[in-house]
Coordinates of C-alpha atoms in Angstrom, one line a residue:
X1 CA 0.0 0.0 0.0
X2 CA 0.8 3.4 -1.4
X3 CA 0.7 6.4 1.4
X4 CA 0.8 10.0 0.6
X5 CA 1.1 12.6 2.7
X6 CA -0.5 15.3 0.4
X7 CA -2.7 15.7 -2.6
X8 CA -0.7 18.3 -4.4
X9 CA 1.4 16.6 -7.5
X10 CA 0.5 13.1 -7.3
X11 CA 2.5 10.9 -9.2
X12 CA 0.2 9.6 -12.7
X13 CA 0.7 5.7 -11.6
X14 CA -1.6 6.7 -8.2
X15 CA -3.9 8.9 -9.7
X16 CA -7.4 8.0 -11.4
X17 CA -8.5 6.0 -8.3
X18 CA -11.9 4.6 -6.5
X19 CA -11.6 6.7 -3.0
X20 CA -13.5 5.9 -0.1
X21 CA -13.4 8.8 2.0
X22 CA -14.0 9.1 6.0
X23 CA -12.0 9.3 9.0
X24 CA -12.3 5.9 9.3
X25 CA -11.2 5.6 13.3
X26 CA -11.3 1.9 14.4
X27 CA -12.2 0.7 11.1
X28 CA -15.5 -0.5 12.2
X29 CA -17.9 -2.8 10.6
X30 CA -19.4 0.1 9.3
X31 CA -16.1 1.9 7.5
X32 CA -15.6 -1.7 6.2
X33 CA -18.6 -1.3 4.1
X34 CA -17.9 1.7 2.8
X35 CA -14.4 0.4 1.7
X36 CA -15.8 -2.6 0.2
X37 CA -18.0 -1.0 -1.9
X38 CA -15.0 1.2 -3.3
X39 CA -13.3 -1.9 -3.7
X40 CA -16.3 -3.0 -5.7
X41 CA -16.2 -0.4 -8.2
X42 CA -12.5 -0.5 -8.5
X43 CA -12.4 -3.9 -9.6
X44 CA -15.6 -3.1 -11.9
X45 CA -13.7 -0.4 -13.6
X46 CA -10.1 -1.5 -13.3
X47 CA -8.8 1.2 -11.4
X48 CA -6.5 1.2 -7.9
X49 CA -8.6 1.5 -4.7
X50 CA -7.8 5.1 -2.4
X51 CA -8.9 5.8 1.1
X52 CA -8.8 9.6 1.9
X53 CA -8.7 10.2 5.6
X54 CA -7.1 13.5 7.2
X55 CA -4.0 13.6 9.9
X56 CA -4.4 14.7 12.2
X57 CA -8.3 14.0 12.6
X58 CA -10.3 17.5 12.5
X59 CA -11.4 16.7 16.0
X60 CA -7.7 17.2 17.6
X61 CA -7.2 20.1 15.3
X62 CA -10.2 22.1 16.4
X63 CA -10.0 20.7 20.3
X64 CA -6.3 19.8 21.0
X65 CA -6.8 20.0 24.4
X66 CA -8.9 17.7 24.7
X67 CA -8.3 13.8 26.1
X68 CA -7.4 11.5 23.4
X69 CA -10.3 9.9 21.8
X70 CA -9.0 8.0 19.1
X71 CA -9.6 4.7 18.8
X72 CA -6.5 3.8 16.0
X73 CA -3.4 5.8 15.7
X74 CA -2.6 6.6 12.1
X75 CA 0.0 3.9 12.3
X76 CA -2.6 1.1 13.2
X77 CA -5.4 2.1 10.7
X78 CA -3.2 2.3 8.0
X79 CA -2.4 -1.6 8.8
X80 CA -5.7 -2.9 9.3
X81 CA -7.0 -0.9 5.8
X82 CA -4.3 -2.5 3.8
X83 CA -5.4 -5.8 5.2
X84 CA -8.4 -4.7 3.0
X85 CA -6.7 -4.6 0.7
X86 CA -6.0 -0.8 -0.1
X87 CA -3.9 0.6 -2.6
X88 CA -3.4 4.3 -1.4
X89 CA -4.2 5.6 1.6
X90 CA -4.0 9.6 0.9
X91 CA -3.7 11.5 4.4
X92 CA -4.8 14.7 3.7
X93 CA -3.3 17.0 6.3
X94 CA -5.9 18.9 8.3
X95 CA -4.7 22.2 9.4
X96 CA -5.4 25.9 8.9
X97 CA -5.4 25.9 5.3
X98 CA -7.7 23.0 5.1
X99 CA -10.1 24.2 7.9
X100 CA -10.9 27.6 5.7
X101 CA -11.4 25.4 2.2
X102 CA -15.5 25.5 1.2
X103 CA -16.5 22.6 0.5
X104 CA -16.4 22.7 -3.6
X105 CA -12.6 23.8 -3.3
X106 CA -12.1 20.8 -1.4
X107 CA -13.3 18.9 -3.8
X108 CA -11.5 20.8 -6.9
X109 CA -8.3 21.2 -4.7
X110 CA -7.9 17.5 -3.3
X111 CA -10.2 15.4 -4.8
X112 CA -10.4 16.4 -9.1
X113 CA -6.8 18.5 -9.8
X114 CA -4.9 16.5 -6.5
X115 CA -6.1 12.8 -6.7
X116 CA -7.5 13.3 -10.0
X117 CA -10.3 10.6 -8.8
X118 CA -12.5 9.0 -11.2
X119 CA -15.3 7.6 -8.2
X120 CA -15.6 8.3 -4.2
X121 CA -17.2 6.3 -1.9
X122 CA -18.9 8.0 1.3
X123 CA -21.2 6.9 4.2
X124 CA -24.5 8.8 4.6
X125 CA -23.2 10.9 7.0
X126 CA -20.2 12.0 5.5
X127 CA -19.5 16.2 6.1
X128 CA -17.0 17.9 5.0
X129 CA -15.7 21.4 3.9
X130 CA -15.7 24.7 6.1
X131 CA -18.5 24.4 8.9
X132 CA -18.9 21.0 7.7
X133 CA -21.2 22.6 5.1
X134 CA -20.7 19.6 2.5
X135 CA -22.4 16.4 2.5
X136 CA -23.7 13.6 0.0
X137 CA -25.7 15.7 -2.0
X138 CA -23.0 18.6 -2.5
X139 CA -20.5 15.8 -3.1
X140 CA -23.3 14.0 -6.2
X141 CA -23.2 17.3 -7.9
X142 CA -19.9 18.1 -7.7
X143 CA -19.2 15.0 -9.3
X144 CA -21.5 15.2 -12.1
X145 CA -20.0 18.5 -12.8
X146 CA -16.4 17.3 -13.1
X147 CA -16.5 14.2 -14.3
X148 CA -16.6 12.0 -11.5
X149 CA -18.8 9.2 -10.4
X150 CA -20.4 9.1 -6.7
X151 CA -21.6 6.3 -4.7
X152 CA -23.0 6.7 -1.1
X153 CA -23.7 4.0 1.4
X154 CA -26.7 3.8 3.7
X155 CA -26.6 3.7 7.5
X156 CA -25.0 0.2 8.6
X157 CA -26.5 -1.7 11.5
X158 CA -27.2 -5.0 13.1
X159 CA -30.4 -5.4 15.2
X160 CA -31.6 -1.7 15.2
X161 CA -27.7 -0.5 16.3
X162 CA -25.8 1.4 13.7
X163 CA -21.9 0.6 14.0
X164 CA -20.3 3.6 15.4
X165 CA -17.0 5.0 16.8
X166 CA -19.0 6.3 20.0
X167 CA -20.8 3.1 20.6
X168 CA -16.9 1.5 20.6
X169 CA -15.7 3.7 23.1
X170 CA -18.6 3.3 25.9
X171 CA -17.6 -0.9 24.9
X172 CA -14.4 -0.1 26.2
X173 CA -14.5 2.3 28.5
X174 CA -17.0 -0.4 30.3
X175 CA -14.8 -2.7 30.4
X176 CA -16.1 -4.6 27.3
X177 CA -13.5 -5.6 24.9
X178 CA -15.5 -8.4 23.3
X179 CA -18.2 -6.0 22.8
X180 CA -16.3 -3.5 21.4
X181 CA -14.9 -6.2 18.8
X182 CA -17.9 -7.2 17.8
X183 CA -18.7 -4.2 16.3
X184 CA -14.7 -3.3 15.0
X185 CA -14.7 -7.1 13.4
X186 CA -11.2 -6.8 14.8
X187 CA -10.0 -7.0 18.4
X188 CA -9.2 -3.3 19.4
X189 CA -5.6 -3.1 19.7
X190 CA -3.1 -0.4 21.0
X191 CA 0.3 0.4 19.0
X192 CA 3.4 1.7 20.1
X193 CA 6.7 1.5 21.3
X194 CA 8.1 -0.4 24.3
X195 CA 9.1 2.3 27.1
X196 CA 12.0 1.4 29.4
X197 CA 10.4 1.2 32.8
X198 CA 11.6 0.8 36.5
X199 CA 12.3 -3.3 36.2
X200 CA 10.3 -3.8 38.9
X201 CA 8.6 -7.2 37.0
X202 CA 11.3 -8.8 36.8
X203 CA 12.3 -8.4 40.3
X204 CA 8.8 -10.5 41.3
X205 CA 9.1 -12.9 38.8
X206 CA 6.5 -11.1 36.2
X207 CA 8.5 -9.0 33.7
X208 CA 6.5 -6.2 32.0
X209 CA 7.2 -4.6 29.0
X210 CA 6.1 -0.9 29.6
X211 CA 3.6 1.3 26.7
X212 CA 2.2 4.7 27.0
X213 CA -1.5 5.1 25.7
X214 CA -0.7 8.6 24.8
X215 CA -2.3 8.9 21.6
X216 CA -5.2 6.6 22.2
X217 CA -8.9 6.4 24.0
X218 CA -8.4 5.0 27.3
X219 CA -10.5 2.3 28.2
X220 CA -11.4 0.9 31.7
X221 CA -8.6 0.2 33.8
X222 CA -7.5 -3.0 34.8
X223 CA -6.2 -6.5 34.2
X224 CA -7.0 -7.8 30.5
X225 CA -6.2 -11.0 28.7
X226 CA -4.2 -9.8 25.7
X227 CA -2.5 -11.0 22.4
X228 CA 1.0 -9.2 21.4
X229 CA 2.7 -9.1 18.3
X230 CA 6.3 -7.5 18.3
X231 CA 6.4 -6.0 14.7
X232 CA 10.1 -5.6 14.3
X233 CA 13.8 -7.0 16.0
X234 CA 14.8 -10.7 16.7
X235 CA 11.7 -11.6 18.5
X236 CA 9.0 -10.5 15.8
X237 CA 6.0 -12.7 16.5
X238 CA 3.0 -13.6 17.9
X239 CA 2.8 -14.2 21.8
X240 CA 0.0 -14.2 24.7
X241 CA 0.0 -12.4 27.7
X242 CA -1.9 -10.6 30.2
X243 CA -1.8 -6.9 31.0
X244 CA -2.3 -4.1 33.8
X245 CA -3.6 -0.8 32.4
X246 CA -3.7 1.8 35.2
X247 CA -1.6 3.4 37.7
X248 CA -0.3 1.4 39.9
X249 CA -1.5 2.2 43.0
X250 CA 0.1 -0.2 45.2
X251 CA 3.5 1.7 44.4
X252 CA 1.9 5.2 44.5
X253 CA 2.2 6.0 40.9
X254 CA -0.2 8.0 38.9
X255 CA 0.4 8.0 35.8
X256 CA -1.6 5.7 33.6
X257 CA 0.4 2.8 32.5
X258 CA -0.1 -0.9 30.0
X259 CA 2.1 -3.3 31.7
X260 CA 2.2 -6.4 29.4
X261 CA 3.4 -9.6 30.3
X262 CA 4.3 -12.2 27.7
X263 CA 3.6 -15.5 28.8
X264 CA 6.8 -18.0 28.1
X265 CA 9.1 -14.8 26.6
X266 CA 12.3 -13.7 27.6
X267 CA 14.6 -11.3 25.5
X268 CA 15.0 -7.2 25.1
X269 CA 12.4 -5.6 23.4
X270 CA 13.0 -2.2 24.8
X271 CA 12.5 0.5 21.5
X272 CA 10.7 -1.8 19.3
X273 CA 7.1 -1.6 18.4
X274 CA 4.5 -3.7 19.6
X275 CA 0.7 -4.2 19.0
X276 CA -1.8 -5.1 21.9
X277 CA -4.4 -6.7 21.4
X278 CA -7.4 -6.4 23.9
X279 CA -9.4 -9.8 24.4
X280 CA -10.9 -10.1 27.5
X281 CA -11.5 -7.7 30.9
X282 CA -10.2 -9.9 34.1
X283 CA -10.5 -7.8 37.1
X284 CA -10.5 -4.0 37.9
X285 CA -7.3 -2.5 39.1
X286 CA -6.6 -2.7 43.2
X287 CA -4.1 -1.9 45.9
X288 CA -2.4 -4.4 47.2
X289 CA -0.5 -4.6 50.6
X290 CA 2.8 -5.6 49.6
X291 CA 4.9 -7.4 46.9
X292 CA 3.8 -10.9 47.6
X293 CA -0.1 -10.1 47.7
X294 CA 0.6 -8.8 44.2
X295 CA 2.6 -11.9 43.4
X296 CA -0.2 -14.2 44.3
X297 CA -3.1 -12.0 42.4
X298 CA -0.4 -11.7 39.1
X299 CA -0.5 -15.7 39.1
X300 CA -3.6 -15.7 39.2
X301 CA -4.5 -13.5 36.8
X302 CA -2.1 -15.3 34.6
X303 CA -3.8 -18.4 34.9
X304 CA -7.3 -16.9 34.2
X305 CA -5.6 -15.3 30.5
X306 CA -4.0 -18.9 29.8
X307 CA -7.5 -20.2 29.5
X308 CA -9.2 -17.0 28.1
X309 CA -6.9 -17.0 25.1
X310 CA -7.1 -21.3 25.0
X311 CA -10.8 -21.3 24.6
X312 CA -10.4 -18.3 21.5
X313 CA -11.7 -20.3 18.1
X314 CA -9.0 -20.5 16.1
X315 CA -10.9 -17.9 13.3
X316 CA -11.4 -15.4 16.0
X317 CA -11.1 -11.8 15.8
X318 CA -8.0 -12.0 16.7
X319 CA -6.8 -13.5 13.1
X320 CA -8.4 -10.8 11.7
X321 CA -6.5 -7.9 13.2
X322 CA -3.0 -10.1 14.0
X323 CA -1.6 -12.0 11.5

């Protein structure tokens, strides 16, 4: 997959392509279906299948002090779409500039003299433009006047509940991981780099590779049953594990913290990037009254992941979003 990191002289072999466009966070069920029907009309007309999406999302840019909210870093969406098989993914940087564009310019600017697209792709409730003032309709016209063809998909929902990025974030932030897959059709799954970290794991027996949810929603805190994949170095792979997200209150700290520890692992991964994967809630986070209190409960929360991530089918979610 092809990523740009503008729209302004595109290179003729990416141009002329079938864009979906969106912000696309979590890659839902919903986005999916929007992205398949690009992919549709790529392969009926034989051109290269785009996704538009803009960095950073016009939510941080308007409200940057606000907490995190995302649900995928750039770095993870743009894995999981081109596991859909994307061509390009075009991230259109949102800033000043972009903010002030109407919404025809955007479409002249980025989408008919940038991309030079021949057909987009757009859920209903796609906005876009200054003040959000563009939607379906503007973008049908626009694209009968230029040239280009429009298709727009209809609300996408299962048993009355449309698939949403807000609905995926009260999953998590309840303590529902499985819930909050369910409607991804992918396990949700943080991306970053291993911090180094105070050692104390390995002093109890229980090393922890350290990661910093900076740039991502926070869900509830707690113990979870994960899945890891080390993307780069001598260990790349696949492991289990189990994993503290919170603060650590039995040794006073407050910052907010994933502690992952691989089951059966042993080796330096400090600096390399790894994905978390998210598969079941174990416990809430507590205080403990010493080191071998936390010992015990560590074991035990072990144990209780061993058998979560045993009893996973073997085409679970977790295929779909690890490979």
């Amino acid at each position: 997959m092809k990523i740009l990191r503008h729209y302004e002289q595109v290179p003729p072999a990416l141009q002329g392509g079938v864009y979906a466009l969106g912000n696309f966070d979590g890659v839902h069920r919903g986005h999916q279906q929007v992205i398949a029907e690009a992919a549709r009309v790529a392969r009926e007309i034989g051109a290269p299948l785009g996704v538009l999406v803009f960095e950073p999302h016009p939510k941080q840019f308007f409200f940057p002090d606000e907490p995190f909210f995302r649900l995928t870093t750039f770095r993870t969406k743009a894995r999981l779409l081109e596991k859909l098989g994307v061509d390009i993914l075009a991230a259109v940087p949102f800033d000043a500039a972009m903010a002030k564009k109407l919404a025809p310019e955007f479409v002249l600017d980025v989408l008919v003299n940038g991309l030079h697209v021949t057909h987009i792709v757009a859920g209903y409730d796609f906005r876009f433009g200054k003040g959000r003032a563009g939607d379906a309709a503007t973008l049908a016209y626009m694209g009968k006047e230029e040239g280009f063809g429009t298709s727009i998909v209809e609300e996408v929902s299962r048993d009355g509940e449309a698939y949403s990025s807000t609905r995926i974030r009260e999953k998590l932030a309840a303590g529902d991981p499985r819930g909050a897959a369910d409607l991804l059709g992918h396990w949700w799954t943080v991306e970053t780099l291993v911090q180094p970290g105070d050692r104390r794991g390995r002093t109890i027996g229980f090393p922890t590779a350290n990661l910093s949810l900076e740039e991502h929603v926070k869900p509830a805190l707690g113990v979870y049953a994960v899945k890891i994949e080390i993307e780069d170095g001598p260990h790349k792979g696949l492991y289990d594990g189990v994993a503290n997200l919170g603060r650590r209150p039995t040794f006073d700290k407050k910052d907010i913290l994933l502690e992952v520890h691989i089951f059966d692992f042993e080796g330096d991964i400090y600096g390399h990037h790894m994905a978390v994967s998210f598969i079941d809630y174990l416990r809430p986070e507590q205080k403990f009254d010493g080191l071998d209190a936390l010992k015990a409960q560590i074991a035990r929360d072990s144990d209780k992941a061993r058998q979560v991530l045993a009893a996973l089918p073997a085409q679970s979610f977790a295929t779909a979003a690890l490979k």
